[in-house]
Amino acid sequence: MLTIGCHLSSSKGYLAMGKDAVKVDADTFQFFTRNPRGTKAKALNPDDIAAFLDYAGDHGITKILAHAPYILNAASADTHLRELAGEIMADDLSRMEHLPGNCYNFHPGSHVGQGTETGISHIARVLNGILKSRLHTTVLLETMSGKGSEIGREFEELREILDRVEQSDHMGVCLDTCHVWDAGYDIVNRLDQVLDHFDAVIGLGRLKAIHLNDSQNPLGSHKDRHAKIGKGHIGLDAMVRIISHPALKDLPFYLETPNELDGYAGEIALLRACIKPEA
């Protein structure tokens, strides 16, 4: 069964997001925990959360994915910026305890000239400062395209972070199809080999979510420009192979394509129609 959703605005609350998900025939969704380009977060509304949990149970909404704001950089050379990343992530995880059993995704960060090794050390130190054994949320490192000094363009870099995290049982990976394509992993012609490599380096058991995005750019471009499904260099056929792959088909897929609700509805309908029913 295909579990698929899209990115929704959290400005109107959880219940509104749940209703928007049902409108587009989604059974999950992703949302920003706060302003994606800032640090401000809305106060939690316990009544809204309770109403959402009831609604989600009635409508089969599962495994929602929270996304940290883009401005965080746990790999920064600036101590204040690393501390800010830790404070915001700790607050986000505290808020996610009201929605236990879900995932929280973040971009590992950019080393901004310090070198990958130093950046990885900073990221692991931030994670070790915020992850607690009582946590009921899985924290996901996102695969990155490798623009600038981004960390996470290679699976080996994510593995190094995971190896340094003390509470690593609370950690996983979110694979972004646009990002890995732009990073140089050929998921169009060599999907099996890419997944075998991921398994050998990180382990498929760590893979908890897929960002399903086409790419505006060719393989290895390191650009990170998402395209609508079937409208980019990855293409619809490859997307269908990804959502149908035995190693991936039971994972939740989240669309981050350049769309409004009606566009997401069309993509979800298209992808559901492309899945062959199991015998």
Coordinates of C-alpha atoms in Angstrom, one line a residue:
M1 CA 0.0 0.0 0.0
L2 CA 1.4 3.4 -1.0
T3 CA 1.6 5.8 2.0
I4 CA 2.0 9.3 0.5
G5 CA 1.6 12.9 1.5
C6 CA 2.7 16.4 0.8
H7 CA 4.1 19.4 2.5
L8 CA 1.3 21.4 4.2
S9 CA 1.2 24.8 5.9
S10 CA 1.0 24.6 9.7
S11 CA -0.2 28.2 10.1
K12 CA -3.8 27.1 10.7
G13 CA -3.0 24.2 13.1
Y14 CA -2.8 20.4 13.0
L15 CA -6.5 19.7 12.5
A16 CA -6.5 22.0 9.4
M17 CA -3.5 20.1 8.1
G18 CA -5.2 16.8 8.6
K19 CA -8.3 18.0 6.7
D20 CA -6.1 19.3 3.9
A21 CA -4.4 15.9 3.7
V22 CA -7.7 14.1 3.4
K23 CA -8.8 16.6 0.6
V24 CA -5.8 15.5 -1.6
D25 CA -6.2 11.8 -0.8
A26 CA -3.0 11.8 1.3
D27 CA -2.5 9.5 4.3
T28 CA 0.4 11.5 5.8
F29 CA 1.9 14.9 5.5
Q30 CA 5.0 17.0 6.3
F31 CA 5.0 20.5 8.0
F32 CA 7.4 23.0 9.3
T33 CA 7.7 23.3 13.0
R34 CA 8.0 27.1 12.8
N35 CA 8.9 29.8 10.3
P36 CA 11.1 27.9 7.8
R37 CA 13.3 31.0 7.4
G38 CA 13.2 32.1 11.0
T39 CA 13.0 30.9 14.6
K40 CA 9.5 32.0 15.7
A41 CA 7.0 29.2 16.6
K42 CA 3.3 29.4 17.3
A43 CA 2.2 28.4 20.8
L44 CA 0.8 24.9 20.9
N45 CA -3.0 24.5 21.2
P46 CA -3.8 21.4 23.2
D47 CA -7.4 21.4 21.9
D48 CA -6.2 21.5 18.3
I49 CA -3.7 18.6 19.0
A50 CA -6.4 16.5 20.6
A51 CA -8.8 17.1 17.8
F52 CA -6.1 16.3 15.2
L53 CA -5.2 13.0 16.9
D54 CA -8.9 12.0 16.8
Y55 CA -9.2 13.0 13.2
A56 CA -6.0 11.3 12.2
G57 CA -7.2 8.1 13.8
D58 CA -10.5 8.2 12.1
H59 CA -9.0 9.0 8.6
G60 CA -5.9 6.8 8.7
I61 CA -3.3 9.6 8.8
T62 CA 0.0 8.1 10.0
K63 CA 3.7 9.0 10.4
I64 CA 3.6 12.7 10.0
L65 CA 6.9 14.4 9.4
A66 CA 8.0 17.6 11.1
H67 CA 10.7 19.6 9.3
A68 CA 13.1 21.9 11.1
P69 CA 13.6 25.4 9.7
Y70 CA 16.1 25.9 6.9
I71 CA 18.2 28.5 8.8
L72 CA 19.5 26.0 11.3
N73 CA 23.2 25.1 10.9
A74 CA 24.5 22.7 13.5
A75 CA 27.8 22.5 11.6
S76 CA 28.4 26.3 11.7
A77 CA 31.8 27.7 12.7
D78 CA 29.9 30.2 14.8
T79 CA 29.4 28.9 18.3
H80 CA 26.2 31.0 18.8
L81 CA 24.7 29.6 15.6
R82 CA 25.4 26.0 16.7
E83 CA 23.9 26.8 20.1
L84 CA 20.8 28.3 18.4
A85 CA 20.4 25.2 16.3
G86 CA 20.5 23.1 19.4
E87 CA 18.0 25.2 21.3
I88 CA 15.5 25.3 18.4
M89 CA 15.8 21.5 17.8
A90 CA 15.4 20.8 21.5
D91 CA 12.3 22.9 21.6
D92 CA 10.9 21.3 18.5
L93 CA 11.5 17.8 20.0
S94 CA 9.7 18.9 23.2
R95 CA 6.8 20.0 21.1
M96 CA 6.8 16.8 19.1
E97 CA 6.3 14.9 22.4
H98 CA 2.6 15.9 22.1
L99 CA 2.5 13.9 18.8
P100 CA 4.6 10.8 19.8
G101 CA 5.7 8.2 17.4
N102 CA 6.4 10.5 14.5
C103 CA 9.6 11.8 12.9
Y104 CA 11.6 15.1 12.8
N105 CA 13.7 15.9 9.8
F106 CA 16.6 18.4 9.5
H107 CA 19.3 19.4 7.1
P108 CA 22.6 18.4 8.7
G109 CA 24.2 21.8 7.9
S110 CA 27.2 23.4 6.0
H111 CA 30.7 23.4 7.3
V112 CA 31.4 26.9 5.7
G113 CA 35.1 26.3 5.1
Q114 CA 36.0 24.4 8.2
G115 CA 36.1 21.1 6.4
T116 CA 33.7 18.1 6.5
E117 CA 35.3 16.4 9.5
T118 CA 34.9 19.5 11.7
G119 CA 31.4 20.1 10.5
I120 CA 30.4 16.5 11.3
S121 CA 31.9 16.8 14.8
H122 CA 29.8 19.9 15.4
I123 CA 26.6 18.2 14.2
A124 CA 27.1 15.2 16.4
R125 CA 27.9 17.4 19.4
V126 CA 24.6 19.3 18.9
L127 CA 22.7 16.0 18.6
N128 CA 24.3 14.6 21.7
G129 CA 23.2 17.7 23.6
I130 CA 19.5 17.3 22.8
L131 CA 18.7 13.6 22.3
K132 CA 17.4 12.0 25.5
S133 CA 16.6 8.3 26.1
R134 CA 12.9 9.2 26.9
L135 CA 12.4 10.7 23.4
H136 CA 9.4 9.5 21.4
T137 CA 10.4 11.0 18.1
T138 CA 12.8 9.7 15.5
V139 CA 15.3 12.4 14.3
L140 CA 16.1 12.1 10.6
L141 CA 19.2 13.3 8.8
E142 CA 18.3 14.4 5.3
T143 CA 20.4 13.4 2.3
M144 CA 21.7 16.6 0.6
S145 CA 22.6 17.7 -2.9
G146 CA 26.1 19.0 -2.1
K147 CA 25.7 22.6 -3.0
G148 CA 28.3 24.8 -1.4
S149 CA 29.7 23.2 1.7
E150 CA 26.7 21.1 2.6
I151 CA 27.3 18.0 4.6
G152 CA 25.3 14.9 3.7
R153 CA 25.9 14.7 -0.1
E154 CA 27.5 11.3 0.5
F155 CA 26.0 8.4 2.5
E156 CA 29.3 8.0 4.2
E157 CA 29.0 11.5 5.8
L158 CA 25.6 10.6 7.3
R159 CA 27.1 7.4 8.6
E160 CA 29.9 9.3 10.3
I161 CA 27.3 11.5 12.1
L162 CA 25.3 8.5 13.2
D163 CA 28.4 6.8 14.5
R164 CA 29.1 9.7 16.8
V165 CA 25.6 10.1 18.3
E166 CA 25.2 8.5 21.7
Q167 CA 21.4 8.0 21.4
S168 CA 21.6 6.7 17.9
D169 CA 18.6 4.4 18.4
H170 CA 16.6 7.7 18.1
M171 CA 18.2 8.5 14.7
G172 CA 17.3 7.7 11.1
V173 CA 17.6 9.0 7.6
C174 CA 15.3 10.8 5.1
L175 CA 16.3 10.2 1.5
D176 CA 15.4 13.1 -0.8
T177 CA 15.2 11.9 -4.4
C178 CA 16.1 15.3 -5.9
H179 CA 19.0 15.7 -3.5
V180 CA 20.6 12.3 -4.1
W181 CA 20.2 12.7 -7.9
D182 CA 21.8 16.1 -7.8
A183 CA 24.5 14.7 -5.5
G184 CA 25.4 12.1 -8.2
Y185 CA 23.5 9.0 -7.2
D186 CA 21.9 7.6 -10.4
I187 CA 18.4 6.5 -9.1
V188 CA 17.1 6.5 -12.7
N189 CA 19.4 3.8 -14.2
R190 CA 21.0 2.3 -11.1
L191 CA 18.4 2.4 -8.3
D192 CA 19.2 -1.1 -7.0
Q193 CA 22.9 -0.3 -6.9
V194 CA 22.3 3.0 -5.1
L195 CA 20.1 1.2 -2.5
D196 CA 22.7 -1.5 -2.1
H197 CA 25.3 1.1 -1.4
F198 CA 23.0 2.9 1.1
D199 CA 22.4 -0.5 2.8
A200 CA 26.1 -1.2 3.0
V201 CA 27.1 2.2 4.4
I202 CA 24.1 3.2 6.6
G203 CA 21.7 0.2 6.6
L204 CA 18.2 0.3 5.1
G205 CA 16.8 -0.2 8.6
R206 CA 17.8 3.5 9.2
L207 CA 15.8 4.7 6.3
K208 CA 12.5 6.1 7.7
A209 CA 11.1 8.5 5.1
I210 CA 11.4 9.5 1.4
H211 CA 11.1 13.0 0.1
L212 CA 9.7 12.3 -3.4
N213 CA 10.8 15.1 -5.7
D214 CA 11.8 15.3 -9.4
S215 CA 14.8 17.5 -10.2
Q216 CA 15.2 20.5 -12.5
N217 CA 18.8 19.6 -13.1
P218 CA 20.9 16.7 -14.5
L219 CA 22.6 14.0 -12.5
G220 CA 25.4 15.4 -10.3
S221 CA 24.5 19.0 -10.7
H222 CA 24.6 19.8 -6.9
K223 CA 21.9 22.4 -7.4
D224 CA 18.8 21.3 -5.3
R225 CA 16.0 22.5 -7.5
H226 CA 12.9 20.5 -7.0
A227 CA 10.6 19.8 -10.0
K228 CA 7.0 18.4 -10.3
I229 CA 6.7 14.7 -10.6
G230 CA 7.5 13.6 -14.1
K231 CA 8.5 17.1 -15.2
G232 CA 12.2 16.9 -14.4
H233 CA 15.4 14.9 -15.2
I234 CA 14.4 12.0 -12.9
G235 CA 11.0 11.4 -14.7
L236 CA 7.8 9.6 -13.9
D237 CA 9.0 6.1 -14.8
A238 CA 11.8 6.3 -12.2
M239 CA 9.5 7.7 -9.6
V240 CA 7.2 4.8 -10.0
R241 CA 10.1 2.4 -9.7
I242 CA 11.1 4.1 -6.5
I243 CA 7.6 3.9 -4.8
S244 CA 7.2 0.3 -6.0
H245 CA 10.7 -0.9 -5.0
P246 CA 10.5 -3.8 -2.5
A247 CA 13.0 -2.1 -0.2
L248 CA 11.1 1.2 -0.2
K249 CA 7.4 0.6 -0.9
D250 CA 6.4 0.3 2.8
L251 CA 8.0 3.7 3.7
P252 CA 6.1 7.0 3.8
F253 CA 6.7 9.3 0.8
Y254 CA 6.4 13.1 1.1
L255 CA 6.0 15.3 -1.9
E256 CA 7.9 18.6 -1.7
T257 CA 7.2 19.6 -5.3
P258 CA 6.4 23.2 -6.4
N259 CA 2.7 22.9 -6.0
E260 CA -0.4 24.2 -4.2
L261 CA -3.0 21.7 -2.9
D262 CA -4.6 21.0 -6.2
G263 CA -1.3 20.2 -7.7
Y264 CA -0.4 17.8 -4.9
A265 CA -3.8 16.2 -5.4
G266 CA -3.0 15.6 -9.1
E267 CA 0.4 14.1 -8.3
I268 CA -0.9 11.9 -5.6
A269 CA -3.7 10.6 -7.9
L270 CA -1.1 10.1 -10.7
L271 CA 1.2 8.1 -8.5
R272 CA -1.6 6.0 -7.0
A273 CA -2.8 5.2 -10.5
C274 CA 0.7 4.0 -11.5
I275 CA 1.0 1.4 -8.7
K276 CA 0.0 -2.1 -9.9
P277 CA -2.3 -3.8 -7.4
E278 CA -0.6 -6.7 -5.6
A279 CA -1.7 -10.2 -6.7

